Coordinates of C-alpha atoms in Angstrom, one line a residue:
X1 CA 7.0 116.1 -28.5
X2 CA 6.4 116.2 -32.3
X3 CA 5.4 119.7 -33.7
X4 CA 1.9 118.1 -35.0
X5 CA -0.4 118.1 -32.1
X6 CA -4.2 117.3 -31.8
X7 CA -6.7 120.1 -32.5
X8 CA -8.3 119.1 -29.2
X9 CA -4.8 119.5 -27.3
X10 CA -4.6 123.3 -28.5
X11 CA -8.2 123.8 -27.5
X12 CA -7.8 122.5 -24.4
X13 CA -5.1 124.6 -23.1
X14 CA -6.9 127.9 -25.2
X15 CA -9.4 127.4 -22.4
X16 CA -6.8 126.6 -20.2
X17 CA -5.1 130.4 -20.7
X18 CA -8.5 132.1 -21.2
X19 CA -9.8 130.5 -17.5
X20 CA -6.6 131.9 -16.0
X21 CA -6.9 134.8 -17.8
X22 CA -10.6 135.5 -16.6
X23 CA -9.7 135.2 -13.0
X24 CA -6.4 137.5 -13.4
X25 CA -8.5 140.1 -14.5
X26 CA -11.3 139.6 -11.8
X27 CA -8.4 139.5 -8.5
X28 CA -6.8 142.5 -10.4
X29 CA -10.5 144.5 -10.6
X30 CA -11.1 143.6 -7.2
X31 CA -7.8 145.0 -5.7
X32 CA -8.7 147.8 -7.8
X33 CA -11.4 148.7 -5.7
X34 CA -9.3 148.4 -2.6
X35 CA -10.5 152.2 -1.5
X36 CA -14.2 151.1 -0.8
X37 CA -15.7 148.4 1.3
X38 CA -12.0 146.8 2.0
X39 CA -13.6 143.7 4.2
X40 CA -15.8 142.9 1.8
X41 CA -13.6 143.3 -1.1
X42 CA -10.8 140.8 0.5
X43 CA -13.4 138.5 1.1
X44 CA -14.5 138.5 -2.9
X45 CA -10.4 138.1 -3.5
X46 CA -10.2 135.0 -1.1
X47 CA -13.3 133.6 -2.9
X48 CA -12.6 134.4 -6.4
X49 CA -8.7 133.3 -5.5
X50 CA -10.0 130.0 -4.3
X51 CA -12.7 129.2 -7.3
X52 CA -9.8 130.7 -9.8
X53 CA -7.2 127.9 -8.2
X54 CA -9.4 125.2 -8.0
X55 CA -10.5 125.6 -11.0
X56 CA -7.1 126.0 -12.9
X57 CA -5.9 123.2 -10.8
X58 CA -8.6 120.7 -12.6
X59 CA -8.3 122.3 -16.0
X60 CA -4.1 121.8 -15.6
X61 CA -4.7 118.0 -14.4
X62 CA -7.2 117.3 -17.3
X63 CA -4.5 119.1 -19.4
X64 CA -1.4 117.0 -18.2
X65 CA -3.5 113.6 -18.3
X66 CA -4.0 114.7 -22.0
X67 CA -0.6 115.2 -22.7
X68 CA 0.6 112.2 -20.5
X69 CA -1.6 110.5 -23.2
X70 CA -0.2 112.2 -26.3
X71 CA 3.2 111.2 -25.3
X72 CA 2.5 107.5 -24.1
X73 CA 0.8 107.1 -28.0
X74 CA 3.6 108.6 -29.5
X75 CA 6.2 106.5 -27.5
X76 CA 4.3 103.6 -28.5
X77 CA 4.3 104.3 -32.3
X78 CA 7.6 105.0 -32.5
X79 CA 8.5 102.0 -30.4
X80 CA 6.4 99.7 -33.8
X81 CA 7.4 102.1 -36.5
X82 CA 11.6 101.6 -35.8
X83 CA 12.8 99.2 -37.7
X84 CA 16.1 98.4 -35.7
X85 CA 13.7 97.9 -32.5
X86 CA 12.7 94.7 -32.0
X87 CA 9.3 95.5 -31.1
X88 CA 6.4 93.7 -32.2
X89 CA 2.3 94.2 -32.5
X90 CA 2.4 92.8 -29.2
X91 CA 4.3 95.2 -27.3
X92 CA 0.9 98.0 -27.9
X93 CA -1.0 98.5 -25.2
X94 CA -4.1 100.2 -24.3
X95 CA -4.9 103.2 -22.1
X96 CA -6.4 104.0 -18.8
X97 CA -8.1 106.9 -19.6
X98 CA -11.5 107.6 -20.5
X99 CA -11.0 110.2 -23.4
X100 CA -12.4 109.6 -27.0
X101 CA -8.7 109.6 -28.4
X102 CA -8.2 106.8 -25.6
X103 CA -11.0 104.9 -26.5
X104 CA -10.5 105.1 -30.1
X105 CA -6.9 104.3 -29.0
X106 CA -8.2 100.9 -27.4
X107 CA -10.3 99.6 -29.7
X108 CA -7.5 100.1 -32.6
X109 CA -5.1 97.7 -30.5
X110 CA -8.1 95.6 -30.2
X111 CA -8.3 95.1 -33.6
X112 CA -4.5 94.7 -34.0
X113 CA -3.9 92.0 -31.5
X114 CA -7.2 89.9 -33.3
X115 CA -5.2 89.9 -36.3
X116 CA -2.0 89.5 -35.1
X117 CA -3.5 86.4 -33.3
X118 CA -5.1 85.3 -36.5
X119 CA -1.8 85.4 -38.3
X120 CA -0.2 83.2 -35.4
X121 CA -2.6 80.3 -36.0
X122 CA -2.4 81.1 -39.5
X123 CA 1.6 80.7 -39.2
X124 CA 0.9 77.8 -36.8
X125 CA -0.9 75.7 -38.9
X126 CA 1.0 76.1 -42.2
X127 CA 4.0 75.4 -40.1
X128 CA 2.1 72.1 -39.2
X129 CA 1.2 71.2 -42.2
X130 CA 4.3 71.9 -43.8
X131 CA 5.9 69.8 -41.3
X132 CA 3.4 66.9 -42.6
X133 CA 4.4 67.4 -46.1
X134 CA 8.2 67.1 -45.6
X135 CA 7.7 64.1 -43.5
X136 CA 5.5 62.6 -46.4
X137 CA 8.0 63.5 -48.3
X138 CA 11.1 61.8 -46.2
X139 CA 8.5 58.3 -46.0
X140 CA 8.6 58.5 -49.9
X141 CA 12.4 58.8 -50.1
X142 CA 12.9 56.2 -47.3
X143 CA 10.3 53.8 -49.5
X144 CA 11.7 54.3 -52.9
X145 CA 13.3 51.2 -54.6
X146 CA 15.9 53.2 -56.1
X147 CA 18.9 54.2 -53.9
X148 CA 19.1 57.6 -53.1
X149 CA 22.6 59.7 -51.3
X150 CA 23.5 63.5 -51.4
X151 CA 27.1 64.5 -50.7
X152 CA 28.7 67.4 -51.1
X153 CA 31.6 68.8 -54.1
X154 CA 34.3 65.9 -52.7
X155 CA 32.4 62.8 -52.5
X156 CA 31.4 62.8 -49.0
X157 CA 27.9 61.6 -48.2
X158 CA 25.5 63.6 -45.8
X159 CA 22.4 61.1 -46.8
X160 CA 21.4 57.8 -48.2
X161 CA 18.4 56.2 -48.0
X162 CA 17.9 52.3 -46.9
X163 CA 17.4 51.1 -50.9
X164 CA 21.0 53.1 -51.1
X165 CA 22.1 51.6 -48.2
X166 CA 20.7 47.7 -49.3
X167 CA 22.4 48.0 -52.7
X168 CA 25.7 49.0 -51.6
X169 CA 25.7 45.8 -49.1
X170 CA 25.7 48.2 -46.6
X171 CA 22.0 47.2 -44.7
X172 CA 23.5 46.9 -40.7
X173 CA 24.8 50.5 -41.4
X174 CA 22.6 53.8 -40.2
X175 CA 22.7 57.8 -41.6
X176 CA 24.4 59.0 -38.7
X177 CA 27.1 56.3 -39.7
X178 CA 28.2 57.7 -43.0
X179 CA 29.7 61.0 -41.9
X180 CA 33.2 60.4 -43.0
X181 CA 32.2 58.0 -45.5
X182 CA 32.3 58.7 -49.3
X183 CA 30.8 57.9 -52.6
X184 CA 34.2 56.0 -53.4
X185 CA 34.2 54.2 -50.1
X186 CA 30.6 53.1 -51.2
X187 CA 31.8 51.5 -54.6
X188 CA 34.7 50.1 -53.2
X189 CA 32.6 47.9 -50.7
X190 CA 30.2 46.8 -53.5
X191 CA 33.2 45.5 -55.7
X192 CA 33.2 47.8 -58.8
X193 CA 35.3 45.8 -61.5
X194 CA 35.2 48.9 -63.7
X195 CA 36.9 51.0 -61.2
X196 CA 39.6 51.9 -63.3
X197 CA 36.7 53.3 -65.9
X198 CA 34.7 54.9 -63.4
X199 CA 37.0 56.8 -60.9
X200 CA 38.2 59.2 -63.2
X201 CA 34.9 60.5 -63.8
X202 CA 33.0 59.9 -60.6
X203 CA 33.8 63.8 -59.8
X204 CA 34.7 65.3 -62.7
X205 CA 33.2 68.8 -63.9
X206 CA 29.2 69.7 -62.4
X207 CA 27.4 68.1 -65.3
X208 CA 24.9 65.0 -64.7
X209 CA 26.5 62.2 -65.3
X210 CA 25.5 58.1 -65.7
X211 CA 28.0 55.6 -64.7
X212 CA 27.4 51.4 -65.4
X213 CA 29.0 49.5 -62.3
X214 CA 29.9 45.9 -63.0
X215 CA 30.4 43.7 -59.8
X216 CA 31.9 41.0 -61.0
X217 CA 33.2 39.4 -64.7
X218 CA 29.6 38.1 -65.7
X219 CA 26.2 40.2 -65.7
X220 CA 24.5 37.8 -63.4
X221 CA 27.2 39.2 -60.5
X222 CA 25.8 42.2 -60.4
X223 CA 25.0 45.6 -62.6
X224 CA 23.8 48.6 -61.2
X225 CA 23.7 52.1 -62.8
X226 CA 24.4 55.2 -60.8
X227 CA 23.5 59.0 -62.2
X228 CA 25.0 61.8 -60.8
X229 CA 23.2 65.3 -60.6
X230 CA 24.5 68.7 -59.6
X231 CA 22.7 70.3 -56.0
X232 CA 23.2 74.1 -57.3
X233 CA 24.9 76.3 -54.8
X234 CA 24.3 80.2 -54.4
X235 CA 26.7 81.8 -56.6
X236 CA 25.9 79.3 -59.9
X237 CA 28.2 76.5 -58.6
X238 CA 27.3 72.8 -57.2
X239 CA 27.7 72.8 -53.5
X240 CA 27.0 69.0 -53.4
X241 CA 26.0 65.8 -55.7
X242 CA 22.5 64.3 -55.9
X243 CA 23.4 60.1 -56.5
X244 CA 20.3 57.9 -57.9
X245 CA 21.6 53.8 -57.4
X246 CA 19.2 51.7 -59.8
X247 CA 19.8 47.5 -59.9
X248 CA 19.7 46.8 -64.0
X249 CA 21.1 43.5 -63.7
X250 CA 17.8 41.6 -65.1
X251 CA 17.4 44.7 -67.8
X252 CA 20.9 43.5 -68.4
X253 CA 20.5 40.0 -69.1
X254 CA 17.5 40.7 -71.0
X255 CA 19.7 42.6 -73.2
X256 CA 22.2 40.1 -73.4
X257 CA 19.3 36.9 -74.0
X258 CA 17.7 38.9 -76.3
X259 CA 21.3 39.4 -78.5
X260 CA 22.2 35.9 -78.5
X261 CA 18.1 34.9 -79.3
X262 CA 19.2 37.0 -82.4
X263 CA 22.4 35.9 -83.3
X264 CA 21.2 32.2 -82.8
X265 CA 18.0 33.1 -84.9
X266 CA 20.5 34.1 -87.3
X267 CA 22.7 31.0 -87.3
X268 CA 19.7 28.6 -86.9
X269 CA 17.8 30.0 -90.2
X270 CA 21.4 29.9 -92.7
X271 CA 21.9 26.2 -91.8
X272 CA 18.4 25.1 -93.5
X273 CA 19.0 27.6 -96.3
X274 CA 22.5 26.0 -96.6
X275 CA 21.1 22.8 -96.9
X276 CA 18.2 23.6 -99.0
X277 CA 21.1 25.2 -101.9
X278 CA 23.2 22.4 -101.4
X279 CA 20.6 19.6 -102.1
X280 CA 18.6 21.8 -104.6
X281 CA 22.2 22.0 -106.7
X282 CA 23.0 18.8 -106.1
X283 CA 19.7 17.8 -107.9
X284 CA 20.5 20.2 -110.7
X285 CA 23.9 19.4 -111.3
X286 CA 24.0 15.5 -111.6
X287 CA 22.5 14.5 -114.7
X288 CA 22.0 10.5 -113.2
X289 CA 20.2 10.5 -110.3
X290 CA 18.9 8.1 -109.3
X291 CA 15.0 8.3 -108.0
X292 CA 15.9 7.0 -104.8
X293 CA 18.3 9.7 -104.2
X294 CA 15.7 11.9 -105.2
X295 CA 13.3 11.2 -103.1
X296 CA 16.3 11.1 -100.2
X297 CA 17.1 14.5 -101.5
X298 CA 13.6 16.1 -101.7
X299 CA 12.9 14.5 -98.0
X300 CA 15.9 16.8 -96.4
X301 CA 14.7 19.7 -98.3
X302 CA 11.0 19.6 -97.5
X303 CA 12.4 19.0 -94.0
X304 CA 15.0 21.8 -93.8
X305 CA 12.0 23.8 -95.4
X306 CA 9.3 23.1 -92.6
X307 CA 12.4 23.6 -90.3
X308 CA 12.9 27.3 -91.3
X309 CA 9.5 27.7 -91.2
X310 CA 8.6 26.4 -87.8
X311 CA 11.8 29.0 -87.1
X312 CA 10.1 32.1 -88.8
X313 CA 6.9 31.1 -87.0
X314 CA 8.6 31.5 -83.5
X315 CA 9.8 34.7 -84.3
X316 CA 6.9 35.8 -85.5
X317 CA 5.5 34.7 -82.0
X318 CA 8.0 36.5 -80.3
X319 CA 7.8 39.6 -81.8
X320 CA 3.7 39.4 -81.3
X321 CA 4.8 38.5 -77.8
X322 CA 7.1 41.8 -77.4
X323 CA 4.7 43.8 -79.3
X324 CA 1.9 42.8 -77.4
X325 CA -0.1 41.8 -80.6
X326 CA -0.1 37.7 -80.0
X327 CA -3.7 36.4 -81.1
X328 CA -4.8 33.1 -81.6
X329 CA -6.9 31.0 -83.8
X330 CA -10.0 29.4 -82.2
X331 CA -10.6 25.7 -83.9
X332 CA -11.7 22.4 -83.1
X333 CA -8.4 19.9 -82.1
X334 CA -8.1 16.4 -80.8
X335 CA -6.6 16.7 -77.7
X336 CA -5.3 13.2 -77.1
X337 CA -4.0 13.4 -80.6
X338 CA -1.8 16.3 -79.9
X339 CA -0.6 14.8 -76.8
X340 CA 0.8 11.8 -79.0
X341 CA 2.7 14.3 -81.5
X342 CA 4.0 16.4 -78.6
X343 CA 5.6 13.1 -77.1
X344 CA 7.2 11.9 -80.7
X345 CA 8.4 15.8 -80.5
X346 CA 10.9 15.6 -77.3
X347 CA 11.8 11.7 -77.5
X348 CA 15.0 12.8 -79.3
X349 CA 15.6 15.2 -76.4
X350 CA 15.0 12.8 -74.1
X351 CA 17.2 10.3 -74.9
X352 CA 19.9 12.4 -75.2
X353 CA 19.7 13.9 -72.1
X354 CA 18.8 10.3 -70.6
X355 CA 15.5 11.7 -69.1
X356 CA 12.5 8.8 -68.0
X357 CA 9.2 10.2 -69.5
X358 CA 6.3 9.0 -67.8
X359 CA 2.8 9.9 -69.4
X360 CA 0.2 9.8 -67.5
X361 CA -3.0 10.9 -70.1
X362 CA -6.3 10.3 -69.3
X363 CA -7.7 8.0 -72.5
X364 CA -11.3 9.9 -72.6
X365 CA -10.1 13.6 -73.5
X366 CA -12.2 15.1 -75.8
X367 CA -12.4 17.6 -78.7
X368 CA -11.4 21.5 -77.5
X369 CA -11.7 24.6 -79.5
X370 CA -8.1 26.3 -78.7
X371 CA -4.9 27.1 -81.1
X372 CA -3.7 24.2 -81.9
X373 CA -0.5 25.8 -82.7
X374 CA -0.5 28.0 -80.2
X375 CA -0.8 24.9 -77.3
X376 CA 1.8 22.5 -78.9
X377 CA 4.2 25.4 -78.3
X378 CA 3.2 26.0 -75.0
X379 CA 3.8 22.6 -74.1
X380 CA 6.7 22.0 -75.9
X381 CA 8.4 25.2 -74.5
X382 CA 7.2 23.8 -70.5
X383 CA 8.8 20.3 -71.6
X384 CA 11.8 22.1 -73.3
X385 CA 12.1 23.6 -69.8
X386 CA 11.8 20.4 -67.7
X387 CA 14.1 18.5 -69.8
X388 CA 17.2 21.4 -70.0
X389 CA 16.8 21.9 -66.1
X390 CA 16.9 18.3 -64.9
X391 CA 20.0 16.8 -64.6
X392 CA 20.9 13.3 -66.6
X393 CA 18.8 9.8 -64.6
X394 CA 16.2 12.5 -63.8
X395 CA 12.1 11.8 -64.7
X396 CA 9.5 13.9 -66.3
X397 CA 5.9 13.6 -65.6
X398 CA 3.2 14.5 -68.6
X399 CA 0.2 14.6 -67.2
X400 CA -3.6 15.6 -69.0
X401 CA -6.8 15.3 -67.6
X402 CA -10.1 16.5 -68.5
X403 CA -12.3 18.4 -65.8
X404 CA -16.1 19.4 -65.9
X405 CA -15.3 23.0 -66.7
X406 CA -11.3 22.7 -68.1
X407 CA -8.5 20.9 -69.3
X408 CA -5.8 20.6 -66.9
X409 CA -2.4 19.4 -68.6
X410 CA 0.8 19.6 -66.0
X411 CA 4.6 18.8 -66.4
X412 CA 6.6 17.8 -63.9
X413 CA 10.0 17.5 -63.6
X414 CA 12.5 16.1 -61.0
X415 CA 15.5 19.3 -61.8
X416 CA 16.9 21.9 -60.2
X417 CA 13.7 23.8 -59.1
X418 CA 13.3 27.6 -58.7
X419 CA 13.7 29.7 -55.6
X420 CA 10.6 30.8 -54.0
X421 CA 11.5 34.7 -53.9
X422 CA 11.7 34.1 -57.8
X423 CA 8.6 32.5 -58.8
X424 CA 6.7 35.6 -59.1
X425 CA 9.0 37.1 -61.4
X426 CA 10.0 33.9 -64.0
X427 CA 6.9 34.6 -66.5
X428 CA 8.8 37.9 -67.5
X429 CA 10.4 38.5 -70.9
X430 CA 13.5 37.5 -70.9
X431 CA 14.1 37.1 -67.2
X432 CA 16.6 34.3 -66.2
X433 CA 17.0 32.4 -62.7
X434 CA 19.6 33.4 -60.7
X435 CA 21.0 30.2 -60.1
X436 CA 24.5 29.5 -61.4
X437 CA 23.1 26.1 -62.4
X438 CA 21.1 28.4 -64.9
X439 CA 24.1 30.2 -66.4
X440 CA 25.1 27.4 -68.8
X441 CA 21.9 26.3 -70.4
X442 CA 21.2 28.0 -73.2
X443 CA 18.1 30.4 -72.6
X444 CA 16.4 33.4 -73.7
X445 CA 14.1 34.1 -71.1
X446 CA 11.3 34.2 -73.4
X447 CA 9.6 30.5 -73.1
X448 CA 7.7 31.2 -70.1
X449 CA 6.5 34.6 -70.9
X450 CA 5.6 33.3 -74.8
X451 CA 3.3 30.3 -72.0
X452 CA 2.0 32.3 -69.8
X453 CA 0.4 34.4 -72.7
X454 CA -1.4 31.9 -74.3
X455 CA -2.5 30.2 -71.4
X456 CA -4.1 34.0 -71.2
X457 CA -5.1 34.1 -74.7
X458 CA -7.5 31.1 -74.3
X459 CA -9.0 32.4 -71.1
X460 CA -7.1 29.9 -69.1
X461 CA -4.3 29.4 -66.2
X462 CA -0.7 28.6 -65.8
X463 CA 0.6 28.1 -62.8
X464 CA 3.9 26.9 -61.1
X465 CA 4.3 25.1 -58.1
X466 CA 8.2 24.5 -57.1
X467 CA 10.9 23.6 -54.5
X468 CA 14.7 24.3 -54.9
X469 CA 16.7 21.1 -56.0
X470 CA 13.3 18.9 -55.6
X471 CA 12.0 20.1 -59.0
X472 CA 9.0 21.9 -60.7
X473 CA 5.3 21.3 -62.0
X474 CA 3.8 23.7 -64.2
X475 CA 0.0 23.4 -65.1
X476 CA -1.3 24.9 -68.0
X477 CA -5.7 25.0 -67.3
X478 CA -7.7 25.8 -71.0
X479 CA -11.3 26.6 -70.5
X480 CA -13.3 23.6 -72.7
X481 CA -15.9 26.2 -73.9
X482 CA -14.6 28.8 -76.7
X483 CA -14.0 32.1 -75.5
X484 CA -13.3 34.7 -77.8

């Protein structure tokens, strides 16, 4: 036993020794007095023998149960207290015996076991909701748009989620299906045409990383970027890759229509200042003109002139469009007499392309307050449209009518028409079909967008109603009261 014992325990056997003690010294006075009254004197022995015993055999219990107790605490403290034991709170226990030590004893492994029981639901319960949060967390990666894949130093994937999966043409394959597979195998089932670019690279070094995969010669095929990030590993070195798959073909394009709308700007806007100095030194250089020629001459420059300027006034439109600045200019227009300039407008357009126009424009519309401008260019960029996407013996349909409450004007075409799973998305800058069809008409994505924001400008509607290879109907709604 350890050499610190209870105060109580040393008491206990003190009056242990001094009850023994006591009754020695009675049996040894009695035998003592042997000489006189022997009978009765053995008699006192047998007594005083008997209470001595009995009594020292009830102190000696009540001092062993104490000491069975002492050891039992001490058995169970060291049992809690070593640290290579695997014992637990749990394995206490309380004790039989009706001492205070016991009972204080009992009502401390109460107390223990409450709180250790506490803890556990405590435990429990974060462990439940943890396991909520990670499964939130594995429906957000599963519902991401952007692919997502893990792998380790060498390429091999342990993860990737279904937009990884849907990008990579790989949607009938499952997770448990990619063990064995690699990032390489990935890229090589897409089609990468840039292979030779990206291969070197695709493992190099521990540094994130962004890689442009084309599939295909042309944009429209197919461009997706893929970033690369380092999973760090215990001792400051990646144990694995982190892969993020994004599909930038439309960014892409937009890039690409917005580049050539530049460069065509450009072109478009030096052949009327070409022709403007080549006129305007004609007129200065020959000395007898004649006032015919004159007038011939000042006609192409006033016309080259209000050429460049309807030019600048698009691009002006466009970069109000782009900067989200567009306004418009509330005024008072004849509606049937815009209707007549819009059709002199696309006639030469028309008859090159051998389009049938048929005008359909009710003969009672009335005076609107709307952007003039702003209208004509909406309808000549939905007209544009029907005219560049209908093929050659093809009709379009102008159509205006006046309602109680707006003025409805449509166009109508008999072209290509527009997938359904792309209607929502044509009013976007710069965003082209993805019909091949589409691919050689020249385009900047921006005509519908420029629409749709005027149509919003004035309070009004556009909408779009259209089948593949049957053809399209746009139909542009104007409030007739002003709105500001």
């Amino acid at each position: 036993m350890n050499s610190k014992r209870s105060r109580s325990l040393y008491r206990e056997a003190l009056h242990t020794l001094v009850l023994s003690g006591a009754v020695l010294f009675v049996l040894g006075l009695l035998a003592s007095q042997s000489f006189a009254h022997q009978q009765i004197v053995q008699l006192l022995l047998v007594a005083g023998s008997l209470a001595g015993g009995l009594l020292l055999a009830l102190h000696m219990a009540r001092f062993r149960t104490r000491l069975c107790a002492a050891e039992t605490l001490e058995q169970q403290l060291r049992s809690v207290g070593n640290e290579d034991s695997a014992a637990t709170v749990q394995q206490l226990y309380p004790l039989a015996h009706r001492s205070l030590v016991s009972q204080g004893w009992n009502r401390m492994v109460r107390l223990v076991q409450d709180r250790s029981l506490d803890q556990s639901i405590e435990r429990r319960l974060q462990s439940k909701q943890s396991g909520r949060k990670t499964e939130r967390f594995a429906r957000a990666i599963r519902s991401m748009p952007d692919g997502i894949a893990t792998s380790d130093a060498q390429g091999g994937l342990s993860y990737a989620n279904p937009a990884w999966l849907n990008l990579m043409n790989l949607d009938g394959e499952s997770e448990p299906q990619l063990s064995g597979t690699t990032i390489a195998d990935c890229l090589n089932h897409w089609g990468v045409s840039n292979w030779s670019d990206v291969q070197p690279q695709l493992l190099k070094g521990t540094r994130p990383r962004t890689f442009v995969l084309h599939q295909g010669t042309a944009t429209h095929h197919g461009v997706l970027q893929l970033s690369r990030l380092p999973l760090e590993g215990r001792v400051d070195e990646a144990e694995g890759f982190l892969w993020t798959l994004k599909d930038i073909t439309q960014q892409s394009l937009a890039n690409e229509a917005h580049e050539q709308f530049l460069s065509s700007a450009t072109h478009e806007l030096r052949t009327p200042l070409t022709n403007i100095r080549a006129y305007t030194e004609s007129l200065l250089e020959i000395e007898n003109i004649s006032p015919d020629q004159q007038r011939e001459f000042f006609n192409i420059i006033n016309s080259e002139a209000g050429r460049m300027g309807r030019l600048l006034n698009q691009l002006l439109d466009i970069q109000q469009l782009e900067a989200g600045s567009m306004t418009v200019r509330i005024a008072a227009f004849d509606v049937l007499r815009m209707m007549q300039e819009i059709q002199e407008h696309i006639t030469p357009l028309l008859r090159e392309k051998q389009l049938k126009l048929n005008c359909r424009i009710a003969p009672s519309l009335k005076t609107i307050h709307a952007d003039k401008e702003k209208v004509t260019s909406c309808l000549v960029n939905l007209l544009g449209n029907a005219i560049k996407y209908t093929p050659a013996g093809g009709e379009i349909r102008l159509m205006a009518e006046q309602m109680e409450t707006h003025l409805a004007i449509a166009v109508e075409d008999t072209g290509i028409g527009i997938a359904e799973e792309e209607l929502p998305k044509i009013f976007e800058r710069f965003y082209r079909c993805q019909d091949e069809r589409v691919n050689d008409v020249e385009g900047n994505g921006l005509g519908l967008a420029f629409c749709m924001e005027v149509a919003r400008l004035h309070g009004g509607e556009l909408a779009v109603d259209s089948q593949l290879n049957k053809g399209s109907r746009f139909t542009l709604s104007l409030p007739l009261a002003k709105k500001s």
